[in-house]
Tab-separated table of C-alpha atoms in Angstrom:
chain	number	residue	atom	x	y	z
A	1	MET	CA	-35.335	7.486	16.779
A	2	ALA	CA	-33.035	9.733	16.310
A	3	ASP	CA	-33.440	11.954	12.673
A	4	LYS	CA	-31.072	10.248	10.314
A	5	ILE	CA	-27.867	11.794	9.792
A	6	ASP	CA	-26.182	13.073	6.521
A	7	PHE	CA	-22.566	14.231	6.604
A	8	LYS	CA	-22.520	15.811	3.466
A	9	LYS	CA	-24.550	18.156	5.083
A	10	THR	CA	-23.064	18.193	9.111
A	11	LEU	CA	-19.213	18.190	8.791
A	12	ASP	CA	-17.691	21.116	7.015
A	13	SER	CA	-14.870	18.846	5.953
A	14	TYR	CA	-16.985	17.576	2.943
A	15	ARG	CA	-18.045	21.647	1.474
A	16	ALA	CA	-16.056	22.958	-1.186
A	17	THR	CA	-16.523	26.043	-3.361
A	18	ARG	CA	-15.872	26.148	-7.109
A	19	GLY	CA	-12.549	28.695	-7.944
A	20	GLU	CA	-11.523	28.227	-4.363
A	21	PHE	CA	-9.134	26.908	-2.220
A	22	ARG	CA	-9.615	26.424	1.991
A	23	ILE	CA	-7.629	25.505	4.405
A	24	VAL	CA	-9.210	23.229	6.363
A	25	ASP	CA	-9.544	20.989	9.354
A	26	VAL	CA	-10.286	17.457	8.888
A	27	PRO	CA	-11.325	14.854	11.645
A	28	ASP	CA	-10.091	11.653	11.654
A	29	MET	CA	-12.420	9.252	10.112
A	30	GLN	CA	-12.725	5.673	9.303
A	31	TYR	CA	-13.681	4.174	5.963
A	32	LEU	CA	-14.277	0.921	4.424
A	33	MET	CA	-11.315	0.090	1.690
A	34	VAL	CA	-10.248	-1.773	-1.301
A	35	ASP	CA	-7.105	-0.821	-2.938
A	36	GLY	CA	-5.792	-0.995	-6.035
A	37	ALA	CA	-3.488	0.452	-8.841
A	38	GLY	CA	-3.391	1.494	-12.613
A	39	ASP	CA	-5.833	3.681	-15.101
A	40	PRO	CA	-9.327	3.942	-12.936
A	41	ASN	CA	-10.757	4.223	-16.575
A	42	THR	CA	-9.663	0.315	-18.382
A	43	SER	CA	-8.922	-1.347	-14.745
A	44	SER	CA	-11.748	-4.106	-14.047
A	45	ALA	CA	-10.087	-4.042	-10.208
A	46	PHE	CA	-11.341	-0.222	-10.558
A	47	ALA	CA	-15.023	-1.310	-11.204
A	48	ASP	CA	-14.605	-4.285	-8.850
A	49	ALA	CA	-13.948	-2.095	-5.791
A	50	ILE	CA	-17.039	0.012	-6.395
A	51	GLU	CA	-18.960	-2.571	-6.865
A	52	THR	CA	-17.433	-4.511	-3.362
A	53	LEU	CA	-18.002	-1.574	-1.078
A	54	TYR	CA	-21.763	-0.191	-1.832
A	55	PRO	CA	-23.066	-3.592	-0.599
A	56	VAL	CA	-21.213	-3.951	2.651
A	57	ALA	CA	-21.809	0.262	3.530
A	58	PHE	CA	-25.535	0.133	2.749
A	59	LYS	CA	-25.340	-3.542	4.992
A	60	LEU	CA	-24.013	-1.599	7.728
A	61	LYS	CA	-26.521	1.701	7.325
A	62	PHE	CA	-29.429	-0.752	7.664
A	63	ALA	CA	-27.431	-2.517	10.906
A	64	SER	CA	-26.899	0.796	12.481
A	65	LYS	CA	-30.439	1.545	12.220
A	66	ARG	CA	-31.945	-1.475	13.285
A	67	GLU	CA	-29.454	-2.338	16.276
A	68	LEU	CA	-27.972	1.044	17.303
A	69	GLY	CA	-31.309	2.627	16.445
A	70	ARG	CA	-28.922	5.157	14.537
A	71	ASP	CA	-29.901	6.248	10.652
A	72	TYR	CA	-27.686	7.811	8.401
A	73	VAL	CA	-27.088	8.708	4.831
A	74	VAL	CA	-24.316	6.417	3.083
A	75	PRO	CA	-21.828	8.968	2.258
A	76	PRO	CA	-20.283	9.525	-1.282
A	77	LEU	CA	-17.596	7.222	-2.809
A	78	GLU	CA	-14.085	9.114	-1.913
A	79	GLY	CA	-10.592	7.926	-3.112
A	80	LEU	CA	-7.216	8.325	-1.703
A	81	TRP	CA	-4.567	8.600	-5.017
A	82	TRP	CA	-0.859	8.576	-5.127
A	83	SER	CA	2.503	7.974	-7.807
A	84	GLU	CA	6.157	7.668	-7.259
A	85	ASP	CA	6.090	10.973	-9.042
A	86	MET	CA	3.198	13.172	-8.674
A	87	ALA	CA	3.523	15.218	-11.969
A	88	SER	CA	1.845	12.339	-13.562
A	89	PHE	CA	-1.345	13.794	-12.970
A	90	THR	CA	-0.123	17.097	-13.646
A	91	SER	CA	2.309	18.066	-16.042
A	92	ALA	CA	3.310	14.899	-16.833
A	93	ARG	CA	-0.315	13.177	-16.270
A	94	ASP	CA	-0.267	9.724	-17.194
A	95	GLU	CA	-3.335	7.307	-15.243
A	96	SER	CA	-1.238	4.273	-15.567
A	97	ARG	CA	0.990	5.339	-12.641
A	98	TRP	CA	-1.260	5.744	-10.109
A	99	ASN	CA	-2.302	4.001	-7.654
A	100	TRP	CA	-5.591	4.188	-5.398
A	101	THR	CA	-7.906	3.554	-2.611
A	102	LEU	CA	-10.879	3.644	-2.742
A	103	MET	CA	-13.621	4.641	0.535
A	104	VAL	CA	-16.405	4.665	1.876
A	105	MET	CA	-17.083	6.566	5.054
A	106	VAL	CA	-18.198	4.660	8.013
A	107	PRO	CA	-19.413	6.559	11.261
A	108	GLU	CA	-17.668	6.278	14.168
A	109	TRP	CA	-19.993	4.462	16.280
A	110	ILE	CA	-19.799	1.255	13.816
A	111	GLU	CA	-17.566	-1.361	15.290
A	112	ARG	CA	-15.346	-4.052	13.489
A	113	ASN	CA	-18.084	-6.761	14.750
A	114	LEU	CA	-21.093	-4.736	12.659
A	115	VAL	CA	-18.471	-4.567	9.769
A	116	ALA	CA	-17.669	-8.428	9.863
A	117	ALA	CA	-21.217	-9.021	10.133
A	118	ALA	CA	-22.162	-7.142	7.351
A	119	VAL	CA	-19.418	-8.364	5.182
A	120	ASP	CA	-20.709	-12.170	5.760
A	121	GLN	CA	-24.498	-11.146	4.804
A	122	VAL	CA	-23.195	-9.733	1.715
A	123	ALA	CA	-21.398	-13.130	1.492
A	124	ALA	CA	-24.575	-14.969	1.871
A	125	THR	CA	-26.061	-13.007	-1.544
A	126	SER	CA	-23.154	-12.565	-3.735
A	127	THR	CA	-20.225	-12.416	-4.104
A	128	PRO	CA	-18.256	-9.474	-4.800
A	129	VAL	CA	-14.798	-10.248	-6.506
A	130	ARG	CA	-12.925	-7.897	-3.804
A	131	LEU	CA	-15.385	-8.968	-0.582
A	132	GLY	CA	-11.859	-10.767	0.947
A	133	ASP	CA	-10.117	-7.376	0.212
A	134	ILE	CA	-12.351	-5.154	2.268
A	135	ARG	CA	-10.990	-3.977	5.278
A	136	LEU	CA	-12.374	-0.903	7.645
A	137	GLU	CA	-9.379	1.729	8.732
A	138	SER	CA	-8.539	5.123	10.102
A	139	VAL	CA	-7.262	7.972	8.044
A	140	GLU	CA	-5.838	11.222	9.660
A	141	GLU	CA	-5.252	13.439	7.322
A	142	GLY	CA	-5.507	16.992	9.664
A	143	ARG	CA	-4.684	20.524	8.046
A	144	CYS	CA	-5.331	20.197	4.687
A	145	VAL	CA	-6.585	22.504	1.026
A	146	GLN	CA	-9.638	21.561	-0.960
A	147	THR	CA	-11.978	22.949	-3.847
A	148	LEU	CA	-14.780	22.018	-6.129
A	149	HIS	CA	-13.800	20.661	-9.472
A	150	VAL	CA	-16.390	20.477	-11.776
A	151	GLY	CA	-16.338	18.860	-14.767
A	152	SER	CA	-14.265	15.691	-16.467
A	153	PHE	CA	-11.768	13.905	-14.090
A	154	ASP	CA	-9.311	14.585	-17.336
A	155	ASP	CA	-10.052	18.495	-16.256
A	156	GLU	CA	-8.780	18.514	-13.282
A	157	ALA	CA	-5.132	18.452	-14.073
A	158	ASP	CA	-4.557	22.106	-14.316
A	159	VAL	CA	-6.984	22.879	-10.713
A	160	LEU	CA	-4.123	20.215	-9.372
A	161	ALA	CA	-1.223	21.998	-10.883
A	162	GLU	CA	-2.325	25.247	-9.249
A	163	LEU	CA	-3.015	23.766	-6.169
A	164	HIS	CA	0.466	22.186	-5.993
A	165	ASP	CA	2.817	24.799	-7.251
A	166	GLU	CA	0.914	28.285	-6.959
A	167	PHE	CA	-1.259	27.686	-3.604
A	168	VAL	CA	0.332	25.295	-1.667
A	169	PRO	CA	4.310	26.839	-1.358
A	170	GLY	CA	2.614	30.151	-2.040
A	171	ASN	CA	0.901	29.814	1.570
A	172	GLY	CA	3.934	28.461	3.048
A	173	LEU	CA	2.760	25.100	3.290
A	174	ARG	CA	3.784	22.064	1.404
A	175	MET	CA	2.435	18.470	0.471
A	176	VAL	CA	2.072	15.575	3.007
A	177	GLY	CA	-0.144	12.313	2.102
A	178	LYS	CA	-2.329	11.320	-0.211
A	179	HIS	CA	-4.459	13.053	-2.818
A	180	HIS	CA	-7.530	13.035	-2.060
A	181	GLU	CA	-11.232	12.827	-4.292
A	182	ILE	CA	-14.529	12.949	-2.795
A	183	TYR	CA	-17.539	12.210	-5.846
A	184	LEU	CA	-20.381	13.995	-4.891
A	185	SER	CA	-21.573	12.572	-7.992
A	186	ASP	CA	-22.081	9.232	-9.069
A	187	PHE	CA	-19.873	9.089	-12.177
A	188	ARG	CA	-21.143	6.047	-13.470
A	189	ARG	CA	-24.576	7.749	-14.244
A	190	THR	CA	-23.531	11.993	-14.812
A	191	ALA	CA	-22.266	13.445	-17.795
A	192	PRO	CA	-18.853	14.107	-17.324
A	193	GLU	CA	-19.078	17.755	-17.771
A	194	LYS	CA	-21.492	17.987	-14.772
A	195	LEU	CA	-19.560	15.920	-12.096
A	196	ARG	CA	-18.766	17.393	-8.911
A	197	THR	CA	-15.595	16.405	-7.441
A	198	ILE	CA	-14.116	17.481	-4.291
A	199	LEU	CA	-10.045	17.829	-4.732
A	200	ARG	CA	-8.522	17.440	-1.227
A	201	GLN	CA	-4.644	17.789	-0.425
A	202	PRO	CA	-3.420	17.404	3.367
A	203	VAL	CA	-0.633	19.612	4.215
A	204	ALA	CA	1.630	20.661	6.644
A	205	ALA	CA	3.810	24.203	7.263
A	206	ALA	CA	6.834	24.601	4.794
A	207	SER	CA	8.717	24.848	7.857
A	208	GLU	CA	8.041	21.506	9.691
């Protein structure tokens, strides 16, 4: 059997440095997804989404190892975030106006039949609230700007403002797509000041 793959170590798109904005070309990837809206600190749907994604993700990992002979580390939780007014993430921060999709990346060799089987296996032993909402979908981001934020989610606003208002236009770029976060720390078990989060923004040339 091949060695266990840790995508955080093998994919450049999972690398970021604190205090540095870096332009990176992100390959197309597929994810388990659950959608929601509202303040993640108070929304029960947010917690329910996490409690749905992980059981299915681990069933897939075990099926891949058992049936395909390909083992891997389950990647970290990720989230796409957007709002009608993106200032609700920065200068007019208002978490109640946020929309989100929580995600766990799935290797490209995982097909839909394995996902369906994993969902059935989870349903046979437990009934996560959002199990019927989970889906497999590809994300095509391409060129992005990303950085590592260390600290509380509430302290992201200044970093995002610098990214949105200074780095992106200052480098002849414009924002496209949805704000993307990759949670390298388990925020359910990590002190807020120690959280490590990759902040990513898809971009395109301003002239395009």
